[in-house]
Coordinates of C-alpha atoms in Angstrom, one line a residue:
M299 CA 2.0 -22.0 34.1
S300 CA 1.3 -20.6 30.7
R301 CA 0.1 -24.1 29.6
W302 CA -2.0 -24.3 32.6
L303 CA -3.8 -20.7 31.9
T304 CA -4.3 -21.4 28.4
E305 CA -5.4 -25.0 28.4
A306 CA -7.6 -25.8 25.1
V307 CA -11.2 -26.5 25.8
P308 CA -13.5 -27.2 23.0
R309 CA -15.4 -24.0 21.2
G310 CA -18.5 -25.7 21.9
R311 CA -17.8 -25.1 25.4
V312 CA -16.9 -21.4 24.9
A313 CA -20.0 -20.6 22.8
A314 CA -22.4 -22.2 25.4
F315 CA -20.8 -20.0 28.3
R316 CA -21.0 -17.2 26.2
T317 CA -24.8 -17.8 25.4
L318 CA -25.4 -18.4 29.2
I319 CA -23.5 -15.5 30.4
Y320 CA -25.3 -12.8 28.0
L321 CA -28.8 -14.1 28.5
F322 CA -27.9 -14.0 32.2
V323 CA -27.0 -10.0 31.5
A324 CA -30.4 -9.7 30.1
A325 CA -32.2 -11.5 32.7
D326 CA -30.5 -9.5 35.6
L327 CA -31.6 -6.2 34.2
V328 CA -35.3 -7.0 34.5
I329 CA -35.3 -9.9 37.2
F330 CA -32.3 -9.3 40.0
T331 CA -31.3 -5.6 39.3
P332 CA -34.2 -3.6 38.1
W333 CA -34.1 -1.2 41.0
V334 CA -31.3 0.3 39.5
R335 CA -33.6 2.1 37.3
T336 CA -35.1 3.7 40.7
R337 CA -31.8 5.3 41.6
V338 CA -32.4 8.2 39.5
S339 CA -35.2 9.5 41.9
V340 CA -32.2 9.5 44.7
P341 CA -30.9 12.9 44.8
G342 CA -27.5 13.4 43.3
D343 CA -25.7 14.5 46.5
L344 CA -26.0 10.9 47.6
Y345 CA -24.1 9.5 44.7
Q346 CA -21.0 8.6 45.9
P347 CA -19.2 6.5 42.6
L348 CA -16.6 3.7 43.5
L349 CA -13.1 4.2 42.6
I350 CA -13.2 3.4 39.3
G351 CA -16.4 6.0 39.0
R352 CA -13.7 8.7 40.1
L353 CA -11.0 8.2 37.7
L354 CA -12.9 7.6 34.5
P355 CA -14.9 10.0 35.5
L356 CA -18.5 9.1 34.8
P357 CA -21.5 11.2 35.0
T358 CA -24.0 11.4 37.9
P359 CA -26.9 9.1 36.9
T360 CA -30.2 10.8 35.3
P361 CA -33.1 9.3 34.2
T362 CA -32.1 9.9 30.6
L363 CA -28.7 8.3 31.3
V364 CA -30.4 5.2 33.0
A365 CA -32.9 4.3 30.3
V366 CA -30.2 4.2 27.9
I367 CA -28.1 2.1 29.3
F368 CA -30.8 -0.2 30.2
W369 CA -32.2 -0.6 26.9
A370 CA -29.3 -0.6 25.0
L371 CA -27.6 -3.0 27.6
L372 CA -31.0 -5.4 26.9
L373 CA -30.7 -5.4 23.4
L374 CA -27.0 -5.8 22.8
A375 CA -26.9 -8.7 25.4
L376 CA -29.8 -10.4 23.8
L377 CA -27.8 -10.1 20.5
A378 CA -24.6 -11.3 21.8
A379 CA -26.1 -14.5 23.2
T380 CA -26.4 -15.4 19.6
G381 CA -22.7 -15.7 19.1
R382 CA -22.3 -12.9 16.4
A383 CA -19.4 -10.3 16.3
P384 CA -18.4 -11.6 19.3
R385 CA -15.9 -8.6 19.9
L386 CA -18.0 -5.7 19.2
L387 CA -20.9 -6.9 21.0
G388 CA -19.0 -8.2 23.9
W389 CA -16.9 -5.1 24.6
A390 CA -20.0 -3.2 24.0
V391 CA -22.1 -5.3 26.7
C392 CA -18.9 -5.2 29.1
A393 CA -18.6 -1.4 28.8
L394 CA -22.3 -0.9 29.7
Y395 CA -23.0 -3.5 32.6
L396 CA -19.8 -2.3 34.4
E397 CA -21.6 1.2 34.1
W398 CA -24.9 -0.5 35.4
M399 CA -22.8 -1.9 38.4
I400 CA -21.2 1.2 39.3
I401 CA -24.5 2.8 39.4
A402 CA -25.9 0.3 41.5
M403 CA -22.8 0.3 44.0
S404 CA -22.1 3.8 44.4
Y405 CA -24.9 4.3 46.8
G406 CA -23.4 2.6 49.9
K407 CA -23.4 -1.2 49.3
V408 CA -21.2 -3.3 47.1
D409 CA -22.0 -6.9 46.2
H410 CA -19.1 -8.8 45.9
D411 CA -21.0 -11.7 44.0
R412 CA -20.6 -9.6 40.6
F413 CA -17.0 -9.8 40.5
G414 CA -17.0 -13.2 38.8
L415 CA -19.5 -12.0 36.2
L416 CA -17.7 -8.9 35.4
V417 CA -14.3 -10.9 34.5
A418 CA -16.3 -13.1 32.2
L419 CA -17.9 -10.3 30.4
A420 CA -14.4 -8.8 30.1
V421 CA -12.5 -11.8 28.7
L422 CA -15.3 -13.1 26.6
P423 CA -14.5 -10.6 24.0
T424 CA -10.9 -12.3 23.7
A425 CA -12.2 -16.0 23.0
G426 CA -13.1 -15.5 19.4
R427 CA -15.6 -17.1 17.3
A428 CA -16.9 -20.5 18.7
R429 CA -19.8 -22.2 17.5
H430 CA -22.0 -24.5 19.5
G431 CA -21.4 -28.2 19.4
D432 CA -17.8 -27.5 17.8
T433 CA -15.5 -30.0 19.0
T434 CA -12.5 -28.3 17.7
R435 CA -10.3 -26.9 20.8
T436 CA -9.1 -23.5 21.5
E437 CA -6.3 -21.5 23.7
A438 CA -8.2 -18.2 23.6
G439 CA -11.3 -19.8 24.6
G440 CA -9.5 -22.0 27.4
W441 CA -7.9 -18.7 28.5
A442 CA -10.6 -16.9 29.0
L443 CA -12.6 -19.6 31.0
R444 CA -9.5 -20.4 33.2
V445 CA -9.6 -16.5 34.2
T446 CA -13.2 -16.5 34.6
Q447 CA -12.4 -19.6 37.0
I448 CA -10.0 -18.0 39.2
A449 CA -12.2 -15.0 39.5
V450 CA -15.0 -17.2 40.9
I451 CA -12.3 -18.9 43.5
C452 CA -10.9 -15.2 44.2
T453 CA -14.5 -14.5 45.5
Y454 CA -14.3 -17.1 48.1
F455 CA -11.0 -17.0 49.2
L456 CA -11.2 -13.1 49.4
A457 CA -14.4 -13.5 51.1
A458 CA -12.6 -15.7 54.2
F459 CA -9.8 -13.1 54.3
A460 CA -12.3 -10.0 54.4
K461 CA -14.4 -11.8 57.3
L462 CA -10.9 -12.4 59.6
R463 CA -9.6 -8.9 58.6
F464 CA -12.7 -6.9 59.6
G465 CA -14.5 -9.4 62.3
G466 CA -11.4 -11.6 63.5
L467 CA -11.7 -14.6 65.0
D468 CA -15.2 -13.2 66.8
W469 CA -16.6 -13.9 63.4
L470 CA -16.2 -17.6 63.7
T471 CA -17.7 -17.6 67.3
G472 CA -20.2 -14.7 67.1
S473 CA -23.5 -14.5 66.2
V474 CA -23.3 -13.6 62.2
L475 CA -25.8 -16.6 61.3
A476 CA -28.0 -15.7 63.7
R477 CA -28.7 -12.3 63.2
A478 CA -29.0 -13.2 59.3
I479 CA -31.8 -15.5 60.5
I480 CA -33.6 -13.1 62.4
R481 CA -33.4 -10.7 59.4
R482 CA -34.1 -12.8 56.7
G483 CA -34.3 -16.4 57.8
T484 CA -37.1 -19.1 56.4
D485 CA -38.8 -22.0 58.3
L486 CA -36.1 -24.2 57.6
A487 CA -33.4 -21.9 59.4
D488 CA -35.6 -21.2 62.5
L489 CA -35.3 -25.1 62.7
I490 CA -31.7 -25.4 62.6
A491 CA -31.1 -22.4 64.8
Q492 CA -32.7 -24.4 67.5
V493 CA -30.2 -27.3 67.4
P494 CA -27.4 -26.1 70.0
Y495 CA -24.2 -24.8 68.4
L496 CA -24.8 -25.7 65.2
L497 CA -24.8 -22.2 63.8
I498 CA -20.9 -21.6 65.3
V499 CA -20.0 -24.9 63.8
A500 CA -21.3 -23.5 60.3
Q501 CA -19.5 -20.3 60.8
F502 CA -16.1 -22.3 60.8
G503 CA -17.1 -24.5 58.4
I504 CA -17.8 -21.4 56.1
V505 CA -14.9 -20.0 56.5
A506 CA -12.8 -23.5 55.9
F507 CA -14.5 -23.7 52.7
E508 CA -13.6 -20.6 51.4
L509 CA -10.1 -20.7 52.5
L510 CA -9.6 -24.2 51.2
S511 CA -11.9 -23.5 47.9
P512 CA -8.4 -22.9 45.6
V513 CA -7.6 -26.8 46.2
V514 CA -10.3 -27.1 43.2
F515 CA -7.6 -26.5 40.8
L516 CA -5.5 -29.3 42.2
L517 CA -8.1 -32.1 41.5
P518 CA -8.6 -34.5 38.8
P519 CA -11.3 -33.5 36.4
R520 CA -14.2 -35.9 38.2
W521 CA -13.2 -34.8 41.6
R522 CA -13.1 -31.0 40.7
L523 CA -16.7 -31.3 39.2
A524 CA -17.9 -33.0 42.5
M525 CA -16.0 -30.1 44.1
V526 CA -18.2 -27.8 42.0
G527 CA -21.4 -29.6 42.8
F528 CA -20.8 -28.8 46.3
F529 CA -20.3 -25.0 46.0
Y530 CA -23.6 -25.1 44.2
S531 CA -25.1 -27.3 46.9
F532 CA -23.9 -24.6 49.5
H533 CA -25.1 -21.8 47.6
A534 CA -28.8 -24.1 47.6
V535 CA -28.4 -24.0 51.3
T536 CA -28.0 -20.5 51.8
I537 CA -31.1 -19.6 49.6
A538 CA -33.2 -22.0 51.4
T539 CA -32.0 -20.6 55.0
I540 CA -31.3 -17.1 54.7
T541 CA -32.7 -16.3 51.1
I542 CA -29.3 -15.0 49.9
S543 CA -29.0 -15.3 46.3
F544 CA -25.5 -15.4 44.5
A545 CA -27.1 -15.8 41.2
P546 CA -24.1 -13.9 39.4
H547 CA -21.6 -15.9 40.7
L548 CA -23.3 -19.1 40.0
A549 CA -23.7 -18.1 36.2
A550 CA -19.7 -17.5 36.2
M551 CA -19.1 -20.5 38.0
T552 CA -20.4 -22.6 34.9
S553 CA -17.1 -22.1 33.5
F554 CA -16.0 -25.2 35.3
L555 CA -18.6 -27.1 33.7
P556 CA -18.6 -29.5 30.4
L557 CA -21.0 -26.8 28.9
E558 CA -20.7 -28.2 25.4
R559 CA -22.8 -31.4 26.4
V560 CA -25.8 -29.4 27.0
R561 CA -27.6 -28.8 23.6
P562 CA -31.0 -27.6 24.4
L563 CA -32.1 -26.7 20.9
V564 CA -30.7 -30.1 19.9
W565 CA -32.9 -31.8 22.3
A566 CA -35.9 -30.0 21.3
R567 CA -35.4 -30.7 17.8
R568 CA -35.0 -34.4 18.5
L569 CA -38.3 -34.1 20.7
V570 CA -40.4 -32.8 17.9
R571 CA -39.2 -35.3 15.2
R572 CA -40.2 -38.1 17.8
D573 CA -43.7 -36.5 18.4
T574 CA -44.5 -36.1 14.6
P575 CA -47.2 -38.4 13.4
A576 CA -46.1 -40.5 10.3
S577 CA -47.6 -39.2 7.3
A578 CA -50.3 -41.4 5.5
T579 CA -47.9 -42.3 2.8
D580 CA -45.4 -43.5 5.0
G581 CA -46.0 -47.2 6.6
P582 CA -44.9 -50.7 6.8
P583 CA -43.2 -52.1 3.2
P584 CA -45.8 -54.3 1.3
S585 CA -45.4 -58.2 2.0
P586 CA -44.8 -60.2 -1.3
A587 CA -48.1 -62.0 -0.9
D588 CA -49.7 -58.2 -1.3
V589 CA -48.1 -57.6 -4.7
D590 CA -49.7 -58.4 -7.9
T591 CA -47.2 -59.5 -10.5
G592 CA -49.6 -61.3 -12.9
P593 CA -50.0 -64.9 -13.8
V594 CA -46.7 -67.0 -13.6
P595 CA -45.9 -68.7 -16.7
P596 CA -45.5 -72.2 -16.6
G597 CA -42.6 -74.1 -15.2
Q598 CA -41.5 -70.7 -13.5
G599 CA -42.0 -70.0 -9.9
P600 CA -41.9 -66.8 -8.2
V601 CA -39.2 -64.4 -7.9
G602 CA -37.9 -64.7 -4.3
A603 CA -36.6 -67.8 -2.0
G604 CA -37.9 -70.5 -4.4
A605 CA -36.0 -68.8 -7.4
E606 CA -32.6 -69.7 -5.8
R607 CA -32.5 -72.9 -7.3
A608 CA -29.3 -74.7 -8.5
L609 CA -28.9 -74.3 -12.6
D610 CA -29.3 -77.8 -13.1
D611 CA -32.7 -78.0 -11.5
Q612 CA -34.0 -75.6 -14.0
A613 CA -36.9 -76.4 -16.6
P614 CA -35.9 -77.8 -19.7
V615 CA -35.8 -75.6 -22.7
V616 CA -38.7 -76.6 -25.1
G617 CA -37.1 -79.1 -27.6
R618 CA -34.0 -80.1 -25.1
P619 CA -33.8 -82.9 -22.8
A620 CA -33.3 -82.4 -19.2
G621 CA -30.0 -82.7 -18.0
P622 CA -26.4 -82.2 -19.5

């Protein structure tokens, strides 16, 4: 079990995953959760912190507190994406983002798609230093990726458990997807909803897929990647039909992928070199006919293929007969 948990992976994969996760944190602040900054306009009485917020305890959000967290987290996440000071910057980003999420989820709604991302932020500082393109293997980095993978799969499995715990079998045969389509469905979802019993079949399929998600750890690498591709396609359909984004979860799920093969900077350099025109001094080498070697002495041919004659075929030295 310990060997499976610490299966060594290339350091380049850890470096790529680290860069992707920290860049996502920065994007999350300005694209996916900028609404957290509006929480300061809500009366403090409505702030009901999560259990972790009550245990620490954390202060009630104020405009100053939220602004400091936002700008500090944005700056530190961008710095951490470079791979420098992985432990110091990693722990700082983890603590600040956890507080950002506590503020976001302490007003009555908790999103379960953040679990894998929070686990990734908690374990990445333990992976140590890693450089892009480094093929040497690291068990510490393998442990960080494996724990993130377990968190991703737990998100699926526990979601199915919650559906059956709180909704029972009625979740499978009810109108869950129908209500979601009415609230936020797209034109594609409207077409799907017209097919009799298709939504019921989809609800059975969702629960089955979530319950069977741990099978991904039992598959060989090629089939594992295929199953992860199915996970991504499932979320693509979800976005296309009921416009629900699991972006943090999708970012954490890249822990399954061979990210060391993705080298955008290397590809960009190669593209620039390919598109750079040759300088004026560069060109095809001159042909022997274009080289002015001066007058050729009598009895001597040009240096080249004709000069490769045998020694006994050379012209006689003045004053000596030809031949031996």
